[in-house]
Amino acid sequence: MITEDTVSVRYIVDDVAAAVEFYTSHFGFDVNTNFPPAFADVTRGNLRLLLSGPKSSAGRAMTDGERPHPGGWNRIHLITERLDDEIDRLKAEGVHFRNEVVSGPGGRQVLAQDPAGNLIELFQPAAQ
Protein backbone atom coordinates (compact mmCIF):
# COMPACT_ATOMS: atom_id res chain seq x y z
CA MET A 1 0.00 0.00 0.00
CA ILE A 2 1.34 3.43 -0.94
CA THR A 3 0.88 6.10 1.72
CA GLU A 4 1.51 9.84 1.93
CA ASP A 5 4.64 9.01 3.92
CA THR A 6 6.06 7.00 1.03
CA VAL A 7 8.92 8.55 -0.95
CA SER A 8 9.18 7.34 -4.54
CA VAL A 9 12.36 7.40 -6.61
CA ARG A 10 12.50 6.26 -10.25
CA TYR A 11 15.52 4.46 -11.66
CA ILE A 12 15.85 3.71 -15.36
CA VAL A 13 17.20 0.15 -15.71
CA ASP A 14 18.25 -2.05 -18.62
CA ASP A 15 16.70 -5.23 -17.20
CA VAL A 16 13.72 -5.02 -14.83
CA ALA A 17 13.97 -8.64 -13.65
CA ALA A 18 17.69 -8.27 -12.82
CA ALA A 19 16.97 -5.03 -10.93
CA VAL A 20 14.19 -6.65 -8.88
CA GLU A 21 16.45 -9.57 -8.01
CA PHE A 22 19.28 -7.19 -7.06
CA TYR A 23 17.27 -4.95 -4.72
CA THR A 24 15.32 -7.76 -3.06
CA SER A 25 18.35 -10.04 -2.61
CA HIS A 26 20.96 -7.54 -1.48
CA PHE A 27 19.12 -4.63 0.12
CA GLY A 28 15.97 -6.10 1.67
CA PHE A 29 13.38 -4.55 -0.64
CA ASP A 30 9.99 -6.22 -1.12
CA VAL A 31 8.24 -6.48 -4.49
CA ASN A 32 5.12 -4.33 -4.78
CA THR A 33 4.32 -4.79 -8.49
CA ASN A 34 6.25 -6.61 -11.18
CA PHE A 35 5.55 -6.28 -14.90
CA PRO A 36 8.81 -7.22 -16.63
CA PRO A 37 10.25 -6.29 -18.99
CA ALA A 38 8.62 -2.85 -18.65
CA PHE A 39 8.27 -1.97 -14.97
CA ALA A 40 8.38 -3.05 -11.35
CA ASP A 41 8.37 -1.26 -8.05
CA VAL A 42 9.97 -2.43 -4.83
CA THR A 43 9.67 -1.02 -1.34
CA ARG A 44 11.82 -0.78 1.75
CA GLY A 45 10.23 1.03 4.67
CA ASN A 46 8.89 4.31 3.30
CA LEU A 47 11.00 4.15 0.13
CA ARG A 48 9.31 3.02 -3.10
CA LEU A 49 11.82 2.41 -5.88
CA LEU A 50 10.29 2.45 -9.36
CA LEU A 51 12.33 0.32 -11.76
CA SER A 52 11.55 1.40 -15.31
CA GLY A 53 12.87 -0.60 -18.25
CA PRO A 54 13.25 0.51 -21.87
CA LYS A 55 9.67 -0.62 -22.66
CA SER A 56 8.12 1.48 -19.87
CA SER A 57 6.55 4.89 -20.45
CA ALA A 58 9.47 6.44 -18.51
CA GLY A 59 11.90 4.78 -20.94
CA ARG A 60 10.42 6.36 -24.06
CA ALA A 61 12.34 8.93 -26.09
CA MET A 62 11.85 12.60 -25.32
CA THR A 63 10.49 14.96 -27.96
CA ASP A 64 14.07 15.88 -28.93
CA GLY A 65 14.91 12.20 -29.48
CA GLU A 66 17.04 11.70 -26.37
CA ARG A 67 16.35 8.41 -24.60
CA PRO A 68 16.42 8.04 -20.81
CA HIS A 69 19.27 5.81 -19.66
CA PRO A 70 20.54 4.36 -16.38
CA GLY A 71 23.45 5.63 -14.36
CA GLY A 72 24.46 9.12 -13.40
CA TRP A 73 25.25 10.43 -9.94
CA ASN A 74 21.80 10.67 -8.36
CA ARG A 75 21.27 7.89 -5.88
CA ILE A 76 19.21 6.46 -3.09
CA HIS A 77 20.76 6.86 0.35
CA LEU A 78 20.56 3.99 2.84
CA ILE A 79 21.82 4.41 6.40
CA THR A 80 23.68 1.63 8.16
CA GLU A 81 25.23 1.42 11.61
CA ARG A 82 27.96 -0.99 10.46
CA LEU A 83 29.27 0.11 7.07
CA ASP A 84 32.26 -2.23 6.95
CA ASP A 85 30.09 -5.27 7.72
CA GLU A 86 27.61 -4.26 4.99
CA ILE A 87 30.43 -3.83 2.48
CA ASP A 88 31.85 -7.27 3.33
CA ARG A 89 28.40 -8.90 3.02
CA LEU A 90 27.63 -7.23 -0.30
CA LYS A 91 31.06 -7.97 -1.81
CA ALA A 92 30.61 -11.64 -0.84
CA GLU A 93 27.29 -11.53 -2.73
CA GLY A 94 29.00 -10.13 -5.82
CA VAL A 95 27.79 -6.52 -5.57
CA HIS A 96 30.04 -4.07 -7.44
CA PHE A 97 31.21 -0.86 -5.75
CA ARG A 98 31.94 2.38 -7.60
CA ASN A 99 34.49 3.66 -5.09
CA GLU A 100 36.27 3.03 -1.82
CA VAL A 101 34.89 4.31 1.49
CA VAL A 102 34.97 8.10 1.80
CA SER A 103 35.08 9.71 5.25
CA GLY A 104 33.83 13.20 6.02
CA PRO A 105 32.63 15.27 8.96
CA GLY A 106 29.14 13.70 8.85
CA GLY A 107 30.22 10.09 8.53
CA ARG A 108 31.47 7.48 6.08
CA GLN A 109 29.98 6.44 2.73
CA VAL A 110 30.49 4.15 -0.23
CA LEU A 111 28.64 3.76 -3.54
CA ALA A 112 27.34 0.38 -4.71
CA GLN A 113 26.04 -0.09 -8.26
CA ASP A 114 22.96 -1.97 -9.41
CA PRO A 115 23.13 -4.09 -12.60
CA ALA A 116 22.28 -1.02 -14.74
CA GLY A 117 24.89 1.23 -13.08
CA ASN A 118 22.51 3.19 -10.82
CA LEU A 119 24.01 4.09 -7.47
CA ILE A 120 23.11 3.11 -3.91
CA GLU A 121 24.88 5.13 -1.24
CA LEU A 122 25.51 3.28 2.00
CA PHE A 123 26.11 5.80 4.77
CA GLN A 124 27.25 5.40 8.35
CA PRO A 125 26.70 8.57 10.37
CA ALA A 126 29.60 9.85 12.47
CA ALA A 127 29.44 9.00 16.16
CA GLN A 128 27.81 11.77 18.16
Coordinates of N, CA and C in Angstrom, one line a residue:
M1 N 0.8 -1.2 0.0 CA 0.0 0.0 0.0 C 0.9 1.2 0.0
I2 N 0.6 2.2 -0.8 CA 1.3 3.4 -0.9 C 0.7 4.5 0.0
T3 N 1.4 5.1 0.8 CA 0.9 6.1 1.7 C 1.5 7.5 1.4
E4 N 1.0 8.5 2.1 CA 1.5 9.8 1.9 C 2.9 9.9 2.5
D5 N 3.3 9.0 3.4 CA 4.6 9.0 3.9 C 5.7 8.3 3.0
T6 N 5.2 7.7 1.9 CA 6.1 7.0 1.0 C 6.8 8.0 0.1
V7 N 8.1 7.8 0.0 CA 8.9 8.6 -0.9 C 9.2 7.7 -2.1
S8 N 8.9 8.1 -3.3 CA 9.2 7.3 -4.5 C 10.4 7.9 -5.3
V9 N 11.2 7.0 -5.8 CA 12.4 7.4 -6.6 C 12.3 6.5 -7.8
R10 N 12.5 7.1 -9.0 CA 12.5 6.3 -10.2 C 13.9 6.1 -10.7
Y11 N 14.3 4.8 -11.0 CA 15.5 4.5 -11.7 C 15.2 3.9 -13.0
I12 N 15.9 4.3 -14.0 CA 15.9 3.7 -15.4 C 16.8 2.5 -15.3
V13 N 16.4 1.4 -15.7 CA 17.2 0.2 -15.7 C 17.2 -0.5 -17.1
D14 N 18.2 -1.3 -17.4 CA 18.2 -2.0 -18.6 C 17.4 -3.3 -18.6
D15 N 17.3 -3.9 -17.4 CA 16.7 -5.2 -17.2 C 15.9 -5.2 -15.9
V16 N 14.6 -5.1 -16.0 CA 13.7 -5.0 -14.8 C 13.9 -6.2 -13.9
A17 N 13.9 -7.4 -14.5 CA 14.0 -8.6 -13.6 C 15.3 -8.7 -12.9
A18 N 16.4 -8.3 -13.5 CA 17.7 -8.3 -12.8 C 17.7 -7.2 -11.7
A19 N 17.0 -6.1 -11.9 CA 17.0 -5.0 -10.9 C 16.1 -5.5 -9.7
V20 N 15.0 -6.1 -10.0 CA 14.2 -6.6 -8.9 C 15.0 -7.6 -8.0
E21 N 15.6 -8.6 -8.7 CA 16.5 -9.6 -8.0 C 17.5 -8.9 -7.2
F22 N 18.2 -7.9 -7.7 CA 19.3 -7.2 -7.1 C 18.8 -6.5 -5.8
Y23 N 17.7 -5.7 -5.9 CA 17.3 -4.9 -4.7 C 16.6 -5.8 -3.7
T24 N 15.9 -6.9 -4.1 CA 15.3 -7.8 -3.1 C 16.4 -8.7 -2.4
S25 N 17.3 -9.1 -3.2 CA 18.4 -10.0 -2.6 C 19.4 -9.3 -1.7
H26 N 19.8 -8.2 -2.2 CA 21.0 -7.5 -1.5 C 20.6 -6.4 -0.5
F27 N 19.4 -5.8 -0.7 CA 19.1 -4.6 0.1 C 17.8 -4.7 0.9
G28 N 17.2 -5.9 0.9 CA 16.0 -6.1 1.7 C 14.7 -5.4 1.2
F29 N 14.6 -5.1 -0.1 CA 13.4 -4.5 -0.6 C 12.4 -5.7 -0.9
D30 N 11.1 -5.3 -0.8 CA 10.0 -6.2 -1.1 C 9.3 -5.8 -2.4
V31 N 8.9 -6.8 -3.2 CA 8.2 -6.5 -4.5 C 6.8 -6.0 -4.2
N32 N 6.5 -4.9 -4.8 CA 5.1 -4.3 -4.8 C 4.4 -4.7 -6.0
T33 N 4.9 -4.3 -7.2 CA 4.3 -4.8 -8.5 C 5.5 -5.2 -9.4
N34 N 5.2 -6.1 -10.3 CA 6.3 -6.6 -11.2 C 5.7 -6.9 -12.6
F35 N 6.0 -6.1 -13.5 CA 5.6 -6.3 -14.9 C 6.7 -6.3 -15.9
P36 N 7.7 -7.2 -15.7 CA 8.8 -7.2 -16.6 C 8.3 -7.5 -18.0
P37 N 9.0 -7.0 -19.1 CA 10.2 -6.3 -19.0 C 10.1 -4.8 -18.8
A38 N 8.8 -4.3 -18.7 CA 8.6 -2.8 -18.7 C 8.9 -2.2 -17.3
F39 N 8.3 -2.7 -16.2 CA 8.3 -2.0 -15.0 C 8.1 -2.9 -13.8
A40 N 8.7 -2.5 -12.7 CA 8.4 -3.1 -11.3 C 8.6 -2.0 -10.3
D41 N 8.0 -2.1 -9.2 CA 8.4 -1.3 -8.0 C 8.6 -2.1 -6.8
V42 N 9.6 -1.7 -6.0 CA 10.0 -2.4 -4.8 C 10.0 -1.4 -3.7
T43 N 9.7 -1.9 -2.5 CA 9.7 -1.0 -1.3 C 10.6 -1.5 -0.2
R44 N 11.0 -0.5 0.5 CA 11.8 -0.8 1.8 C 11.4 0.3 2.7
G45 N 10.7 0.0 3.8 CA 10.2 1.0 4.7 C 9.4 2.0 3.9
N46 N 9.7 3.3 4.0 CA 8.9 4.3 3.3 C 9.4 4.7 1.9
L47 N 10.4 3.9 1.4 CA 11.0 4.1 0.1 C 10.4 3.2 -0.9
R48 N 9.8 3.8 -2.0 CA 9.3 3.0 -3.1 C 10.2 3.3 -4.3
L49 N 10.9 2.3 -4.8 CA 11.8 2.4 -5.9 C 11.1 1.9 -7.1
L50 N 10.9 2.8 -8.1 CA 10.3 2.5 -9.4 C 11.4 2.1 -10.4
L51 N 11.3 0.9 -10.9 CA 12.3 0.3 -11.8 C 11.7 0.3 -13.2
S52 N 12.2 1.2 -14.0 CA 11.6 1.4 -15.3 C 12.5 0.9 -16.4
G53 N 12.1 -0.1 -17.2 CA 12.9 -0.6 -18.3 C 12.6 0.2 -19.5
P54 N 13.4 -0.2 -20.6 CA 13.3 0.5 -21.9 C 11.8 0.5 -22.5
K55 N 11.0 -0.5 -22.1 CA 9.7 -0.6 -22.7 C 8.6 0.1 -21.8
S56 N 9.1 0.7 -20.7 CA 8.1 1.5 -19.9 C 7.9 2.9 -20.5
S57 N 6.8 3.5 -20.0 CA 6.6 4.9 -20.5 C 7.7 5.8 -20.1
A58 N 8.3 5.6 -18.9 CA 9.5 6.4 -18.5 C 10.7 6.2 -19.4
G59 N 10.8 5.1 -20.1 CA 11.9 4.8 -20.9 C 11.8 5.3 -22.4
R60 N 10.6 5.9 -22.7 CA 10.4 6.4 -24.1 C 11.3 7.6 -24.4
A61 N 11.5 7.8 -25.7 CA 12.3 8.9 -26.1 C 11.6 10.2 -25.8
M62 N 12.4 11.3 -25.5 CA 11.8 12.6 -25.3 C 11.5 13.2 -26.7
T63 N 10.9 14.3 -26.7 CA 10.5 15.0 -28.0 C 11.7 15.3 -28.8
D64 N 12.9 15.6 -28.2 CA 14.1 15.9 -28.9 C 14.8 14.6 -29.4
G65 N 14.3 13.5 -29.1 CA 14.9 12.2 -29.5 C 15.8 11.6 -28.4
E66 N 16.2 12.3 -27.4 CA 17.0 11.7 -26.4 C 16.3 10.6 -25.6
R67 N 17.0 9.5 -25.3 CA 16.4 8.4 -24.6 C 16.9 8.4 -23.2
P68 N 16.0 8.2 -22.2 CA 16.4 8.0 -20.8 C 17.3 6.8 -20.7
H69 N 18.3 6.9 -19.8 CA 19.3 5.8 -19.7 C 19.7 5.7 -18.2
P70 N 20.1 4.5 -17.8 CA 20.5 4.4 -16.4 C 21.9 5.0 -16.1
G71 N 22.2 5.1 -14.8 CA 23.5 5.6 -14.4 C 23.3 7.1 -13.9
G72 N 24.4 7.7 -13.9 CA 24.5 9.1 -13.4 C 24.9 9.1 -11.9
W73 N 24.8 10.3 -11.3 CA 25.2 10.4 -9.9 C 24.1 10.5 -8.9
N74 N 22.9 10.7 -9.3 CA 21.8 10.7 -8.4 C 21.7 9.3 -7.8
R75 N 21.3 9.2 -6.5 CA 21.3 7.9 -5.9 C 20.3 7.9 -4.7
I76 N 19.9 6.6 -4.3 CA 19.2 6.5 -3.1 C 20.3 6.4 -2.0
H77 N 19.9 6.7 -0.8 CA 20.8 6.9 0.3 C 20.2 6.0 1.5
L78 N 21.0 4.9 1.8 CA 20.6 4.0 2.8 C 21.5 4.1 4.0
I79 N 21.0 4.2 5.2 CA 21.8 4.4 6.4 C 22.1 3.0 7.0
T80 N 23.3 2.8 7.5 CA 23.7 1.6 8.2 C 24.5 2.0 9.4
E81 N 24.4 1.2 10.4 CA 25.2 1.4 11.6 C 26.6 0.7 11.5
R82 N 26.7 -0.2 10.6 CA 28.0 -1.0 10.5 C 28.4 -1.1 9.0
L83 N 28.9 0.0 8.5 CA 29.3 0.1 7.1 C 30.2 -1.0 6.6
D84 N 31.3 -1.2 7.4 CA 32.3 -2.2 7.0 C 31.6 -3.6 6.8
D85 N 30.8 -4.0 7.8 CA 30.1 -5.3 7.7 C 29.2 -5.4 6.5
E86 N 28.5 -4.3 6.2 CA 27.6 -4.3 5.0 C 28.4 -4.4 3.7
I87 N 29.6 -3.7 3.6 CA 30.4 -3.8 2.5 C 30.9 -5.3 2.3
D88 N 31.4 -5.9 3.4 CA 31.8 -7.3 3.3 C 30.7 -8.2 2.9
R89 N 29.5 -8.0 3.4 CA 28.4 -8.9 3.0 C 28.1 -8.7 1.5
L90 N 28.0 -7.5 1.1 CA 27.6 -7.2 -0.3 C 28.7 -7.7 -1.3
K91 N 30.0 -7.5 -0.9 CA 31.1 -8.0 -1.8 C 31.0 -9.5 -1.9
A92 N 30.7 -10.2 -0.8 CA 30.6 -11.6 -0.8 C 29.5 -12.1 -1.7
E93 N 28.4 -11.2 -1.9 CA 27.3 -11.5 -2.7 C 27.5 -11.1 -4.2
G94 N 28.7 -10.5 -4.5 CA 29.0 -10.1 -5.8 C 28.6 -8.7 -6.2
V95 N 28.2 -7.9 -5.3 CA 27.8 -6.5 -5.6 C 29.0 -5.7 -5.9
H96 N 28.9 -4.9 -7.0 CA 30.0 -4.1 -7.4 C 30.0 -2.7 -6.8
F97 N 31.1 -2.2 -6.4 CA 31.2 -0.9 -5.7 C 31.9 0.1 -6.7
R98 N 31.4 1.3 -6.7 CA 31.9 2.4 -7.6 C 33.2 3.0 -7.0
N99 N 33.3 3.0 -5.7 CA 34.5 3.7 -5.1 C 34.9 2.9 -3.8
E100 N 35.9 3.5 -3.2 CA 36.3 3.0 -1.8 C 35.5 3.9 -0.8
V101 N 35.6 3.5 0.4 CA 34.9 4.3 1.5 C 35.5 5.7 1.6
V102 N 34.6 6.7 1.7 CA 35.0 8.1 1.8 C 34.5 8.6 3.2
S103 N 35.4 9.2 3.9 CA 35.1 9.7 5.3 C 35.0 11.2 5.2
G104 N 34.0 11.8 5.9 CA 33.8 13.2 6.0 C 33.3 13.6 7.4
P105 N 33.0 14.8 7.6 CA 32.6 15.3 9.0 C 31.3 14.6 9.4
G106 N 30.4 14.3 8.5 CA 29.1 13.7 8.8 C 29.1 12.2 9.0
G107 N 30.2 11.5 8.5 CA 30.2 10.1 8.5 C 31.0 9.5 7.4
R108 N 30.8 8.2 7.1 CA 31.5 7.5 6.1 C 30.5 7.0 5.1
Q109 N 30.9 6.9 3.8 CA 30.0 6.4 2.7 C 30.7 5.7 1.7
V110 N 30.0 4.9 0.9 CA 30.5 4.1 -0.2 C 29.3 4.0 -1.2
L111 N 29.7 3.9 -2.5 CA 28.6 3.8 -3.5 C 28.7 2.4 -4.2
A112 N 27.5 1.7 -4.0 CA 27.3 0.4 -4.7 C 26.6 0.7 -6.0
Q113 N 26.7 -0.3 -7.0 CA 26.0 -0.1 -8.3 C 25.1 -1.2 -8.5
D114 N 23.9 -0.9 -9.0 CA 23.0 -2.0 -9.4 C 23.4 -2.5 -10.8
P115 N 22.7 -3.5 -11.3 CA 23.1 -4.1 -12.6 C 23.1 -3.1 -13.8
A116 N 22.3 -2.0 -13.7 CA 22.3 -1.0 -14.7 C 23.3 0.1 -14.5
G117 N 23.9 0.2 -13.4 CA 24.9 1.2 -13.1 C 24.3 2.3 -12.2
N118 N 23.1 2.2 -11.8 CA 22.5 3.2 -10.8 C 23.2 3.0 -9.5
L119 N 23.3 4.1 -8.7 CA 24.0 4.1 -7.5 C 23.1 3.9 -6.2
I120 N 23.7 3.2 -5.2 CA 23.1 3.1 -3.9 C 24.2 3.6 -2.9
E121 N 23.9 4.7 -2.2 CA 24.9 5.1 -1.2 C 24.6 4.5 0.1
L122 N 25.6 3.8 0.6 CA 25.5 3.3 2.0 C 26.2 4.3 2.9
F123 N 25.6 4.7 3.9 CA 26.1 5.8 4.8 C 26.1 5.4 6.2
Q124 N 27.2 5.6 6.9 CA 27.3 5.4 8.4 C 27.5 6.7 9.0
P125 N 26.5 7.3 9.7 CA 26.7 8.6 10.4 C 27.9 8.6 11.4
A126 N 28.5 9.7 11.5 CA 29.6 9.9 12.5 C 29.0 9.7 13.9
A127 N 29.8 9.2 14.8 CA 29.4 9.0 16.2 C 29.2 10.4 16.8
Q128 N 28.1 10.5 17.5 CA 27.8 11.8 18.2 C 28.4 11.9 19.5

